[in-house]
mmCIF file of C-alpha atoms in Angstrom:
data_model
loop_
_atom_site.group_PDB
_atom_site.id
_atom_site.type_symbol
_atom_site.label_atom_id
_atom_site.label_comp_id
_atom_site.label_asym_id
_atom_site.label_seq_id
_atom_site.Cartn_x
_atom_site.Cartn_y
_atom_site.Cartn_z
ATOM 1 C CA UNK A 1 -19.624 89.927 24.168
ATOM 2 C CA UNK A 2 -23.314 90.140 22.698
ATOM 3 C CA UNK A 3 -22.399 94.173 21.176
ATOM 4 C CA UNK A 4 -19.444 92.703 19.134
ATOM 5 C CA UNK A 5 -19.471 95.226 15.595
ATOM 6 C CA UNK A 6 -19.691 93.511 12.473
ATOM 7 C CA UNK A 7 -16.309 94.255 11.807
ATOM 8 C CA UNK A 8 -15.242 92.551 14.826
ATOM 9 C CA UNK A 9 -17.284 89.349 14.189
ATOM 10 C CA UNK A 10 -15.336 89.066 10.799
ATOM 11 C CA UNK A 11 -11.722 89.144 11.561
ATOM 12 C CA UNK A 12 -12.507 86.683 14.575
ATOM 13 C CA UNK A 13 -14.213 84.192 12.119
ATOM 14 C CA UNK A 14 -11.272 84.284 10.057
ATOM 15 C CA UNK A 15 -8.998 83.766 12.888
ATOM 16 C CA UNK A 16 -11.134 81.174 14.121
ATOM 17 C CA UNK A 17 -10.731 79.518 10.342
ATOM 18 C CA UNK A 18 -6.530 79.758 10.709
ATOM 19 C CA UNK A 19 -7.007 78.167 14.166
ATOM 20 C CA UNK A 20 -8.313 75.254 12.429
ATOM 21 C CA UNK A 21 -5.317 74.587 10.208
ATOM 22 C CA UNK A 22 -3.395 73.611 13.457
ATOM 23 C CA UNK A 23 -5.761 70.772 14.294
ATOM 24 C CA UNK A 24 -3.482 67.619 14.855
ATOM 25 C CA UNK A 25 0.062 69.096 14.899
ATOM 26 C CA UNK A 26 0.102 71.217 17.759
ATOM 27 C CA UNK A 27 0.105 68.638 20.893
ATOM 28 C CA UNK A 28 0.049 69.536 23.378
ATOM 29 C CA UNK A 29 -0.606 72.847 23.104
ATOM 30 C CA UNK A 30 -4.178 74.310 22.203
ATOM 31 C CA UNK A 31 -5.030 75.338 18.324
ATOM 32 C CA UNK A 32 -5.144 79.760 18.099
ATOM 33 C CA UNK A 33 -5.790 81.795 15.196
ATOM 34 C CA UNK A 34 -5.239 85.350 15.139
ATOM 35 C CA UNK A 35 -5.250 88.197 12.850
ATOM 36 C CA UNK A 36 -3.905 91.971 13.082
ATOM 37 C CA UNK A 37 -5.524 95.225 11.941
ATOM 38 C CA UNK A 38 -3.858 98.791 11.249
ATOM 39 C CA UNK A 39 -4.989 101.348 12.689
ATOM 40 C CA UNK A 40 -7.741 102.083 9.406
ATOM 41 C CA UNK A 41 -8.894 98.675 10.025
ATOM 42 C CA UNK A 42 -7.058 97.082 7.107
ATOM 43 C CA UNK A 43 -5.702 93.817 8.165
ATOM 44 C CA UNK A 44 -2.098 93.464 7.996
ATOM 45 C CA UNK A 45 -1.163 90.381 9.631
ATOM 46 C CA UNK A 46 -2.560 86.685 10.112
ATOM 47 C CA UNK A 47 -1.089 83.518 11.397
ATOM 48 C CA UNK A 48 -1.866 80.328 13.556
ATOM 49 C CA UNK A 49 -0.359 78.001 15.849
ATOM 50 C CA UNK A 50 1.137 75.137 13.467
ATOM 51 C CA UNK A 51 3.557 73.206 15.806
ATOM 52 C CA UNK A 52 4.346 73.121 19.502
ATOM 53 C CA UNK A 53 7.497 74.874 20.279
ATOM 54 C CA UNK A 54 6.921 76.988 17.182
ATOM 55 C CA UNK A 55 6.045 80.658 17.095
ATOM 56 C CA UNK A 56 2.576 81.042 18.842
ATOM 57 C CA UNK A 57 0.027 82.935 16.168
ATOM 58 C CA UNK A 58 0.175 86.107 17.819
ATOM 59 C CA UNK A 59 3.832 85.843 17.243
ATOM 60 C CA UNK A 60 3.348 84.591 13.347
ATOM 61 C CA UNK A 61 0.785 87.428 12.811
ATOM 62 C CA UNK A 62 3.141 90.806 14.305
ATOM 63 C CA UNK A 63 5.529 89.284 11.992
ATOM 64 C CA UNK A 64 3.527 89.617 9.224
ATOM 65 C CA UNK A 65 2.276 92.904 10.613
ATOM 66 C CA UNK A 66 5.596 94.781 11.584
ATOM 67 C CA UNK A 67 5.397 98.102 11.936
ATOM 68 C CA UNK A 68 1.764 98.380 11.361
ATOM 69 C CA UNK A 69 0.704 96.469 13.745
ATOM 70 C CA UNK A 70 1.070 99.516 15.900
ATOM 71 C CA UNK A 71 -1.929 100.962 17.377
ATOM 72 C CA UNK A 72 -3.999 98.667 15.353
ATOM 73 C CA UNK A 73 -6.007 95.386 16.720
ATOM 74 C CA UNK A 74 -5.602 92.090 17.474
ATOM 75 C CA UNK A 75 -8.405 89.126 17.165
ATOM 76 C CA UNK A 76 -6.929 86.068 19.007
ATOM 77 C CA UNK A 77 -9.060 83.072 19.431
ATOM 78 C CA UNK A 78 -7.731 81.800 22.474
ATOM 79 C CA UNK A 79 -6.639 84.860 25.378
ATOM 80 C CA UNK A 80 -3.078 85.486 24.741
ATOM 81 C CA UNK A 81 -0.742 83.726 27.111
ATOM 82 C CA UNK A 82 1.582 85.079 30.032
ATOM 83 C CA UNK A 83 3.699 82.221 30.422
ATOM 84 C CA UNK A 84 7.272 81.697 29.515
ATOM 85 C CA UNK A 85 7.778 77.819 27.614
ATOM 86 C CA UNK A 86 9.430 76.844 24.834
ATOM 87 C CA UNK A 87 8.670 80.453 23.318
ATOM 88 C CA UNK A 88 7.914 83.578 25.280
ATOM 89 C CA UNK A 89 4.553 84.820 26.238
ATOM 90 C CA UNK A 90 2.234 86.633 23.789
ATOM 91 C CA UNK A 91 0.705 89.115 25.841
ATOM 92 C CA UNK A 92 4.332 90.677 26.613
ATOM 93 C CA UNK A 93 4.689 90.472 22.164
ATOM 94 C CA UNK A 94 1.686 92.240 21.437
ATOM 95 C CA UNK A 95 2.698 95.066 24.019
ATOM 96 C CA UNK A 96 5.941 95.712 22.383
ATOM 97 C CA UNK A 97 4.576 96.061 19.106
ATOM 98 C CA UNK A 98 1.945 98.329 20.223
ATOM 99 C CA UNK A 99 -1.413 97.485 19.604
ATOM 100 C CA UNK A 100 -4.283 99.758 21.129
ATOM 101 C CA UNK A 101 -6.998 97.057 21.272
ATOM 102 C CA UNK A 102 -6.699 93.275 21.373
ATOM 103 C CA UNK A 103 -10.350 90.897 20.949
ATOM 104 C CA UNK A 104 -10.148 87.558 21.829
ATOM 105 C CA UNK A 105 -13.030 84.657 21.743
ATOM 106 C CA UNK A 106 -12.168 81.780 24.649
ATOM 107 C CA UNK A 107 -10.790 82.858 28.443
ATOM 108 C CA UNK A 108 -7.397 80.565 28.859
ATOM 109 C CA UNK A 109 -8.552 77.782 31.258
ATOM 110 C CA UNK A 110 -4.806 76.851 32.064
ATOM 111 C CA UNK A 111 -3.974 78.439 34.834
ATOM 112 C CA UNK A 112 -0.215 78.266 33.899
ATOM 113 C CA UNK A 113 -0.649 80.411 30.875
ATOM 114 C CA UNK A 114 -3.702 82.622 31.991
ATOM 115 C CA UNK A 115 -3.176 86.279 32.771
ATOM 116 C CA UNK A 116 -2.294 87.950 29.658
ATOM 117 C CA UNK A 117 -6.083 90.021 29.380
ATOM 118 C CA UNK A 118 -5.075 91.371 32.981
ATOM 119 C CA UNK A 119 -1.280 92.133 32.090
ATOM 120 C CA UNK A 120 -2.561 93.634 28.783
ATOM 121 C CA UNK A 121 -5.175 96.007 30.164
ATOM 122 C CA UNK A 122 -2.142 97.064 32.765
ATOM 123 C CA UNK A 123 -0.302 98.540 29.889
ATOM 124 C CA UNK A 124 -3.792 100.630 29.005
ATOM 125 C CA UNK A 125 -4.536 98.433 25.985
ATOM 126 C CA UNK A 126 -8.396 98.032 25.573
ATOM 127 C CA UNK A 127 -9.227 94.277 25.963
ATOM 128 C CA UNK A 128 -12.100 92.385 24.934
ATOM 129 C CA UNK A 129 -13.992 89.070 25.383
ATOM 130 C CA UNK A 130 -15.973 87.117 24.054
ATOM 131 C CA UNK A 131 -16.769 87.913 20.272
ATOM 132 C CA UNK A 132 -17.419 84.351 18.797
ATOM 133 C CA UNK A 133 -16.584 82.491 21.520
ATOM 134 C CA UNK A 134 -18.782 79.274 20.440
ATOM 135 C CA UNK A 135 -16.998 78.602 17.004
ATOM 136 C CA UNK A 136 -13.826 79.893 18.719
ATOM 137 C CA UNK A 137 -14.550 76.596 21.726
ATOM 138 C CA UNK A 138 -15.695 74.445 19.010
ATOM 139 C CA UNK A 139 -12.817 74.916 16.975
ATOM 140 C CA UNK A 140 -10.371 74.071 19.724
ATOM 141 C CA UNK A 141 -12.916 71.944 22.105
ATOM 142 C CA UNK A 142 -10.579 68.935 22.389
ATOM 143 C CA UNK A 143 -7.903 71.156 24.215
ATOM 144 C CA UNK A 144 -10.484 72.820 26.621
ATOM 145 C CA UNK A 145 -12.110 69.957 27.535
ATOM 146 C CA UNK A 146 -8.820 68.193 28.010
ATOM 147 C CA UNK A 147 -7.353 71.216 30.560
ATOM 148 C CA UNK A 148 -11.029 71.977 32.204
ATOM 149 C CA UNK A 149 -11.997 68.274 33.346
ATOM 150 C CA UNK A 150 -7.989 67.067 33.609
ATOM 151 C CA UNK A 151 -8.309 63.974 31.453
ATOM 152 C CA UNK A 152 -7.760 63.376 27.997
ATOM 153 C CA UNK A 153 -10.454 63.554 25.929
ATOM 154 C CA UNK A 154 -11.869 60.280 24.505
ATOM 155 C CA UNK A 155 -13.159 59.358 21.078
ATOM 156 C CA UNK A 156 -14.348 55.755 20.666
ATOM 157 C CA UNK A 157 -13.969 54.566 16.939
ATOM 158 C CA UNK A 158 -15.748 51.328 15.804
ATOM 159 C CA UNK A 159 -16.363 50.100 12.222
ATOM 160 C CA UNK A 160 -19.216 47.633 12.265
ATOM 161 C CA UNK A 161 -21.683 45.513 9.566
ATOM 162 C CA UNK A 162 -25.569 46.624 9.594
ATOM 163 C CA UNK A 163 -26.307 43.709 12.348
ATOM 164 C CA UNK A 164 -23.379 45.484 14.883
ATOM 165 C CA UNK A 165 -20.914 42.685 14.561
ATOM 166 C CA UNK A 166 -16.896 44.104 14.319
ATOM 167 C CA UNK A 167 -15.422 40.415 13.748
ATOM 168 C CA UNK A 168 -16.465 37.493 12.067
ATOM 169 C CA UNK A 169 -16.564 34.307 14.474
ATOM 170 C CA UNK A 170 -12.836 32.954 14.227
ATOM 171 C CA UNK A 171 -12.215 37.036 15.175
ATOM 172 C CA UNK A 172 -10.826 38.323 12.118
ATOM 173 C CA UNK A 173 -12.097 41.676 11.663
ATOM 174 C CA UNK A 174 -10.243 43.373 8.498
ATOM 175 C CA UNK A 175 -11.533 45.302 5.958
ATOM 176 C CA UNK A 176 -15.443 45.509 7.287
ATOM 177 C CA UNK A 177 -15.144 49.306 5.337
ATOM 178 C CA UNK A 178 -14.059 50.131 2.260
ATOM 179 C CA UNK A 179 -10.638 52.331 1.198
ATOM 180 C CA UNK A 180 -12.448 55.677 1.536
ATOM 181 C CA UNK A 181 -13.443 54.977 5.114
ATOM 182 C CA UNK A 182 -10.081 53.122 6.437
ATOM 183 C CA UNK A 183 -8.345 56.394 4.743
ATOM 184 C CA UNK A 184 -10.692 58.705 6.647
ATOM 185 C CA UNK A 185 -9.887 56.476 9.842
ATOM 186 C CA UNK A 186 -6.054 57.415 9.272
ATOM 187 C CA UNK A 187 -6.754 61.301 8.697
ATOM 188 C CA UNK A 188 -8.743 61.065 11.937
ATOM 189 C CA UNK A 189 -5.958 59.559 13.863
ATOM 190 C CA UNK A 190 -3.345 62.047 12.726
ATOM 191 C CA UNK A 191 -5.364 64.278 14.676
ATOM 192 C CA UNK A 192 -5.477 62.431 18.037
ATOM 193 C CA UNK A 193 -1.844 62.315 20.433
ATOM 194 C CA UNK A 194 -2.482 58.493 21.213
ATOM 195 C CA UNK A 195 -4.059 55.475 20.068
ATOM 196 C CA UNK A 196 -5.402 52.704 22.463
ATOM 197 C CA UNK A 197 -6.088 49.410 22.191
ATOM 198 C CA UNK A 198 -7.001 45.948 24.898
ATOM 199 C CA UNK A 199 -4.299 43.393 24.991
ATOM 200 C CA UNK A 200 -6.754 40.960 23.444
ATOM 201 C CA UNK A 201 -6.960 43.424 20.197
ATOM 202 C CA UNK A 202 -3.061 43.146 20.148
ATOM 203 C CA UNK A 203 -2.866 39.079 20.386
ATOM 204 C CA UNK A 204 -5.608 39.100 17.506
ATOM 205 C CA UNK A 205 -4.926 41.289 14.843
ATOM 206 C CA UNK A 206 -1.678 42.601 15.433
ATOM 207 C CA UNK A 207 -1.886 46.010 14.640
ATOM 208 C CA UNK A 208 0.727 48.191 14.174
ATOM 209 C CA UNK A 209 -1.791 51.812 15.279
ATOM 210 C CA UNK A 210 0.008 53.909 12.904
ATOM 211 C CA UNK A 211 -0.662 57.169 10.492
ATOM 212 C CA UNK A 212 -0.697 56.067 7.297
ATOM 213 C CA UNK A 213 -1.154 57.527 4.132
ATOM 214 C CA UNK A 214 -2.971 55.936 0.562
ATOM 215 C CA UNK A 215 0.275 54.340 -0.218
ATOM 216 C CA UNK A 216 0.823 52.381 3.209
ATOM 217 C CA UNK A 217 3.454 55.374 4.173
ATOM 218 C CA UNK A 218 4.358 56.300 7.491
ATOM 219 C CA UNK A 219 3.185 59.700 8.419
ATOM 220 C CA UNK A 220 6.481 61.843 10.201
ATOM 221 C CA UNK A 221 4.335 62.305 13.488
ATOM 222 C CA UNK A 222 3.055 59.016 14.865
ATOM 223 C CA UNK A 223 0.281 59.485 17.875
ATOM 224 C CA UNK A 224 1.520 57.495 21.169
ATOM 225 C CA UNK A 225 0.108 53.890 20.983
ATOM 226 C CA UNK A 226 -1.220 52.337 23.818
ATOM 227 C CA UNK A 227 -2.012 49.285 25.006
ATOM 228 C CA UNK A 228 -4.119 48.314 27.884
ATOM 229 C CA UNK A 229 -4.541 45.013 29.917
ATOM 230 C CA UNK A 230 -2.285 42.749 32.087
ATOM 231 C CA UNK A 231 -1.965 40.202 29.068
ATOM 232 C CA UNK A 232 1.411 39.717 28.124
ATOM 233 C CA UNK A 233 2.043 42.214 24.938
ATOM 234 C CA UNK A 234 4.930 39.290 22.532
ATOM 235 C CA UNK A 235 7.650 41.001 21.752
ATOM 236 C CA UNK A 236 6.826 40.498 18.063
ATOM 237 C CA UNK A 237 3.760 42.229 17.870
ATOM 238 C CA UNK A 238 3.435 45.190 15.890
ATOM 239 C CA UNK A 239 2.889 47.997 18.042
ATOM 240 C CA UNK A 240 6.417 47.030 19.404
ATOM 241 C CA UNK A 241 8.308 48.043 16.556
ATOM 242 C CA UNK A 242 9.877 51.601 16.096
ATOM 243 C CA UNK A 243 7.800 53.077 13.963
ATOM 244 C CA UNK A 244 6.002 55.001 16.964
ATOM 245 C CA UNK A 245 6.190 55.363 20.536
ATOM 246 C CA UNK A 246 4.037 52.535 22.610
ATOM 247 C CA UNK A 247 3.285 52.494 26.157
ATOM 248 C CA UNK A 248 2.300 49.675 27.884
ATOM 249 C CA UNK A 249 -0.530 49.868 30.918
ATOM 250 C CA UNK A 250 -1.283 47.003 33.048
ATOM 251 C CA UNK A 251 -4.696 47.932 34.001
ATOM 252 C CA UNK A 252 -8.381 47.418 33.676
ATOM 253 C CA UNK A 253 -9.193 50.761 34.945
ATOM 254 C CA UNK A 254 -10.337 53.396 32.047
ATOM 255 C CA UNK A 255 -9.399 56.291 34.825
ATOM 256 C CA UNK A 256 -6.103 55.208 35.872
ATOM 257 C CA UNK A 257 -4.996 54.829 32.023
ATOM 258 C CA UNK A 258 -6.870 58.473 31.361
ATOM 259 C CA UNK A 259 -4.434 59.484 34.529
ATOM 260 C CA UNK A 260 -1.429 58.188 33.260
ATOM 261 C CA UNK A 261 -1.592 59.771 30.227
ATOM 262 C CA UNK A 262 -2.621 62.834 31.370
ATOM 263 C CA UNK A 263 0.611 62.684 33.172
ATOM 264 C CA UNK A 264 2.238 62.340 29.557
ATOM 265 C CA UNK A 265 0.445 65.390 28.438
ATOM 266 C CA UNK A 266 -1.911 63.298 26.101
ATOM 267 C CA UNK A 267 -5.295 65.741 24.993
ATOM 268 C CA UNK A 268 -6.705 63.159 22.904
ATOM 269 C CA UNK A 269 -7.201 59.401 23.382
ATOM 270 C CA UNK A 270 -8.412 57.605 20.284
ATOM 271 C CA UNK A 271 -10.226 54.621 21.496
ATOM 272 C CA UNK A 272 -9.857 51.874 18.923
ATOM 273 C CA UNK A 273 -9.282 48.746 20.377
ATOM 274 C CA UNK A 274 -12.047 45.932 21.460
ATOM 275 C CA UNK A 275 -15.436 45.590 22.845
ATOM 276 C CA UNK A 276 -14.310 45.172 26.671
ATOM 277 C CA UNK A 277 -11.965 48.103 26.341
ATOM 278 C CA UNK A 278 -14.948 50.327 25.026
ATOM 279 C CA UNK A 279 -17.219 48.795 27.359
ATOM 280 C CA UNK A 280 -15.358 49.659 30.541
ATOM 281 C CA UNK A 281 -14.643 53.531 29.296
ATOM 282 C CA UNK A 282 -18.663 53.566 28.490
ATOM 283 C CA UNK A 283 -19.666 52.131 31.719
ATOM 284 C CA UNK A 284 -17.044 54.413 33.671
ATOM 285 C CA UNK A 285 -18.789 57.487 31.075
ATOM 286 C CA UNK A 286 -15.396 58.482 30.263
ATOM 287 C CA UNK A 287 -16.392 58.363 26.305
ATOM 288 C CA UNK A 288 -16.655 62.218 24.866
ATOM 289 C CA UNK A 289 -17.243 61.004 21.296
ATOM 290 C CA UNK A 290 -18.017 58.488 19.506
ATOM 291 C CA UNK A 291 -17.379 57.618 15.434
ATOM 292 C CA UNK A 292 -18.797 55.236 14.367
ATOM 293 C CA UNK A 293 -17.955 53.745 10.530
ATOM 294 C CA UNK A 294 -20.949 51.368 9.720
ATOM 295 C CA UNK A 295 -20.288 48.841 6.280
ATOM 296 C CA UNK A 296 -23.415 48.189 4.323
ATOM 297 C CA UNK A 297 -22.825 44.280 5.369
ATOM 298 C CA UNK A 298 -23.831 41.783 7.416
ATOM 299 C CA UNK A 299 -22.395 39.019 9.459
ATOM 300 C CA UNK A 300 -25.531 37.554 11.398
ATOM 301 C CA UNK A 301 -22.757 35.866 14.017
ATOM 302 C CA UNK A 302 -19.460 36.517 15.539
ATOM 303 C CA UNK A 303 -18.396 39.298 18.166
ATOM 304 C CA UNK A 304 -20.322 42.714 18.855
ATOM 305 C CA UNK A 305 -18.429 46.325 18.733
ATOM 306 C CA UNK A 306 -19.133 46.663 22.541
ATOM 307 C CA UNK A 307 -18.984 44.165 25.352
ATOM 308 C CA UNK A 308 -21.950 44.104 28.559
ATOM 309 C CA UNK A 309 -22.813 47.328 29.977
ATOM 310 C CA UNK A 310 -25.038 45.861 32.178
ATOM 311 C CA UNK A 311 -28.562 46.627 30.484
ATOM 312 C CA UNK A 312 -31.185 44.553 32.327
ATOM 313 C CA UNK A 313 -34.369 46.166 30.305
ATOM 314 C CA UNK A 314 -35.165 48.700 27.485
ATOM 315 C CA UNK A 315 -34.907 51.108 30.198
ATOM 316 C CA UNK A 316 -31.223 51.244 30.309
ATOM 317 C CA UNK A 317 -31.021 51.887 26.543
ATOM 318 C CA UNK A 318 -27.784 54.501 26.316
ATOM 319 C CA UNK A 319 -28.961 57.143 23.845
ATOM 320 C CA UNK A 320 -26.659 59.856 22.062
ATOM 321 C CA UNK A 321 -26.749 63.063 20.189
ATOM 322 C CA UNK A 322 -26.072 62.390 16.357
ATOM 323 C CA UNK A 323 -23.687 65.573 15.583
ATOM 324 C CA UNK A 324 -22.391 64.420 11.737
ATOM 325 C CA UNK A 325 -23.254 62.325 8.956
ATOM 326 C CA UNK A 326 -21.001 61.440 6.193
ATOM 327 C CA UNK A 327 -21.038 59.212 3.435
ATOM 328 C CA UNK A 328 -17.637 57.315 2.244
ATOM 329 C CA UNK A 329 -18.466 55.263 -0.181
ATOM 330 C CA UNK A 330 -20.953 52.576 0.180
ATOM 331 C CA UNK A 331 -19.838 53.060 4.398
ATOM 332 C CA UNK A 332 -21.379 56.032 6.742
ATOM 333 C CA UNK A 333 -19.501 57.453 9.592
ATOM 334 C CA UNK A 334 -21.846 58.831 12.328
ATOM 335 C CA UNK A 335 -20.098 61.494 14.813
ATOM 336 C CA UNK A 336 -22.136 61.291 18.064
ATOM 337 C CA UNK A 337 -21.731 62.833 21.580
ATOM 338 C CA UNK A 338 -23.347 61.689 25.193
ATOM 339 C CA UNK A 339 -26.272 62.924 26.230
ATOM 340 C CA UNK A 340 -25.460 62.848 29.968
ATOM 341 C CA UNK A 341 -22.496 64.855 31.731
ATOM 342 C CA UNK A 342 -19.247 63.514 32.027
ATOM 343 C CA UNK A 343 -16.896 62.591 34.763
ATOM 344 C CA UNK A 344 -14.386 64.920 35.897
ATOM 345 C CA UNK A 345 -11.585 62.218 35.838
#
């Protein structure tokens, strides 16, 4: 929507800012923002999405609203669903409490849930699409990605010394970072749904792949962990215990795990485990991001962050798109993104 009013542009960016404060606690289900204006253009209502099987923000902002949300307008980031879940769709809420006009940023790409522009502009409310649609897909881009190409979407995270090494020669690999950048590795994972590792990871540092907090705590919700290979997981390991859900894949093949937990609803894989492991989801191109925590340090022997890709000359040199600096500490984490498209599966 390139005409969007001023107006409009500002109650979408702040619905785009309460989408963000679902990021990590609403798995499966996408993040959404949305604020209501009266009829004088006042706003009246706001909420967001906080937890799945909890009131949808549509829902939490009418609440807020009551009674003045009639004939006024709604700004929803993310097209307000027709589908009956766990709660009950918006589209049908925002009819019955009588809004004239509803915005929203992002079309719904699930085709379970899509439908609720058509069944609003049924009841004669004036629809619109489209007004910030870029912050509203950038906001939430981990959910689209994960319903338009069918997969989970994958972040690889590494922490390496200056001369790329991730473990010292008899494989130990702790504490490469420092405390601000392990701490930002555990806010990060809160954010993902699972957590994957290579069998080899498992038999040499026995993780455990959990959310924790400064104080070694257990967060309440745990991400799935996952471990991949056909190596024999010991019953004693870590990632065994019940402090979080672990599933077990006996497989080499990046797609068939990204298929199996697709199947388990997963939206985000965190990649953590192993330079083969993040070698065969690079050479399959099934990595959508990649953070990378690099200690001001060096090694000069012992085991890389990624295994072979194959590179015969200079000319196969994989290249990225550097999307975020950040300094923690005396560590940097770099945010990147591929350069080349990405398979569908």
């Amino acid at each position: 929507m390139n005409n969007a009013s001023p107006i409009d542009v500002a109650w979408m960016r702040r619905a785009v800012e309460l989408a963000a404060r679902g990021i990590g606690s609403t798995h499966p289900n996408p993040v959404v923002g949305c604020v209501i204006t009266g009829k004088d253009g006042h706003p009246v209502g706001e909420g967001f999405h906080a937890v799945a099987g909890g009131p949808h923000a549509e829902v939490e902002a009418l609440r807020m609203a009551g009674d003045a949300a009639r004939g006024g307008t709604a700004y929803v980031t993310l097209e307000p669903c027709n589908h009956t879940g766990r709660t009950g769709p918006c589209a049908d809420a925002l009819i019955e409490a009588g809004v004239a006009r509803v915005v929203y940023a992002v079309p719904d790409p699930n085709n379970e849930a899509a439908g609720g522009a058509e069944k609003l502009k049924s009841k004669n409310i004036q629809v619109e699409q489209g007004v910030l649609q870029t912050e509203a897909e950038a906001v939430n881009h981990v959910w689209l990605h994960s319903v338009r190409m069918g997969r989970p979407f994958v972040t690889w995270k590494f922490a390496t010394t200056l001369d790329g090494r991730s473990a010292a020669p008899d494989r130990t690999s702790k504490w490469i970072t420092g405390p601000l950048a392990r701490a930002d590795v555990h806010r990060k994972r809160a954010e993902c749904d699972a957590i994957a590792v290579g069998t080899q990871t498992v038999l040499d540092d026995d993780p455990e792949l959990t959310v924790r907090d400064e104080y070694d705590v257990p967060a309440e919700r745990q991400p799935l962990r996952v471990v991949v290979g056909d190596r024999e997981v010991p019953l004693t390991a870590k990632v065994r215990n019940d402090r979080a859900p672990t599933l077990i894949l006996p497989t080499h093949d990046p797609a068939e795990v990204l298929r199996q937990l697709d199947d388990h609803h997963i939206r985000h894989l965190w990649l953590e485990g192993g330079p083969t492991l993040a070698a065969a989801f690079l050479r399959a191109r099934l990595v959508d991001q990649i953070v990378a925590y690099i200690a001001p340090a060096v090694l000069g022997s012992g085991y890389a962050a990624i295994g072979d890709l194959g590179a015969e000359s200079i000319d196969h040199l994989r290249r990225f798109k550097l999307a975020d600096v950040t300094r923690l500490g005396d560590d940097v984490r770099l945010t990147l993104t591929p350069l080349d498209p990405q398979r569908t599966h």
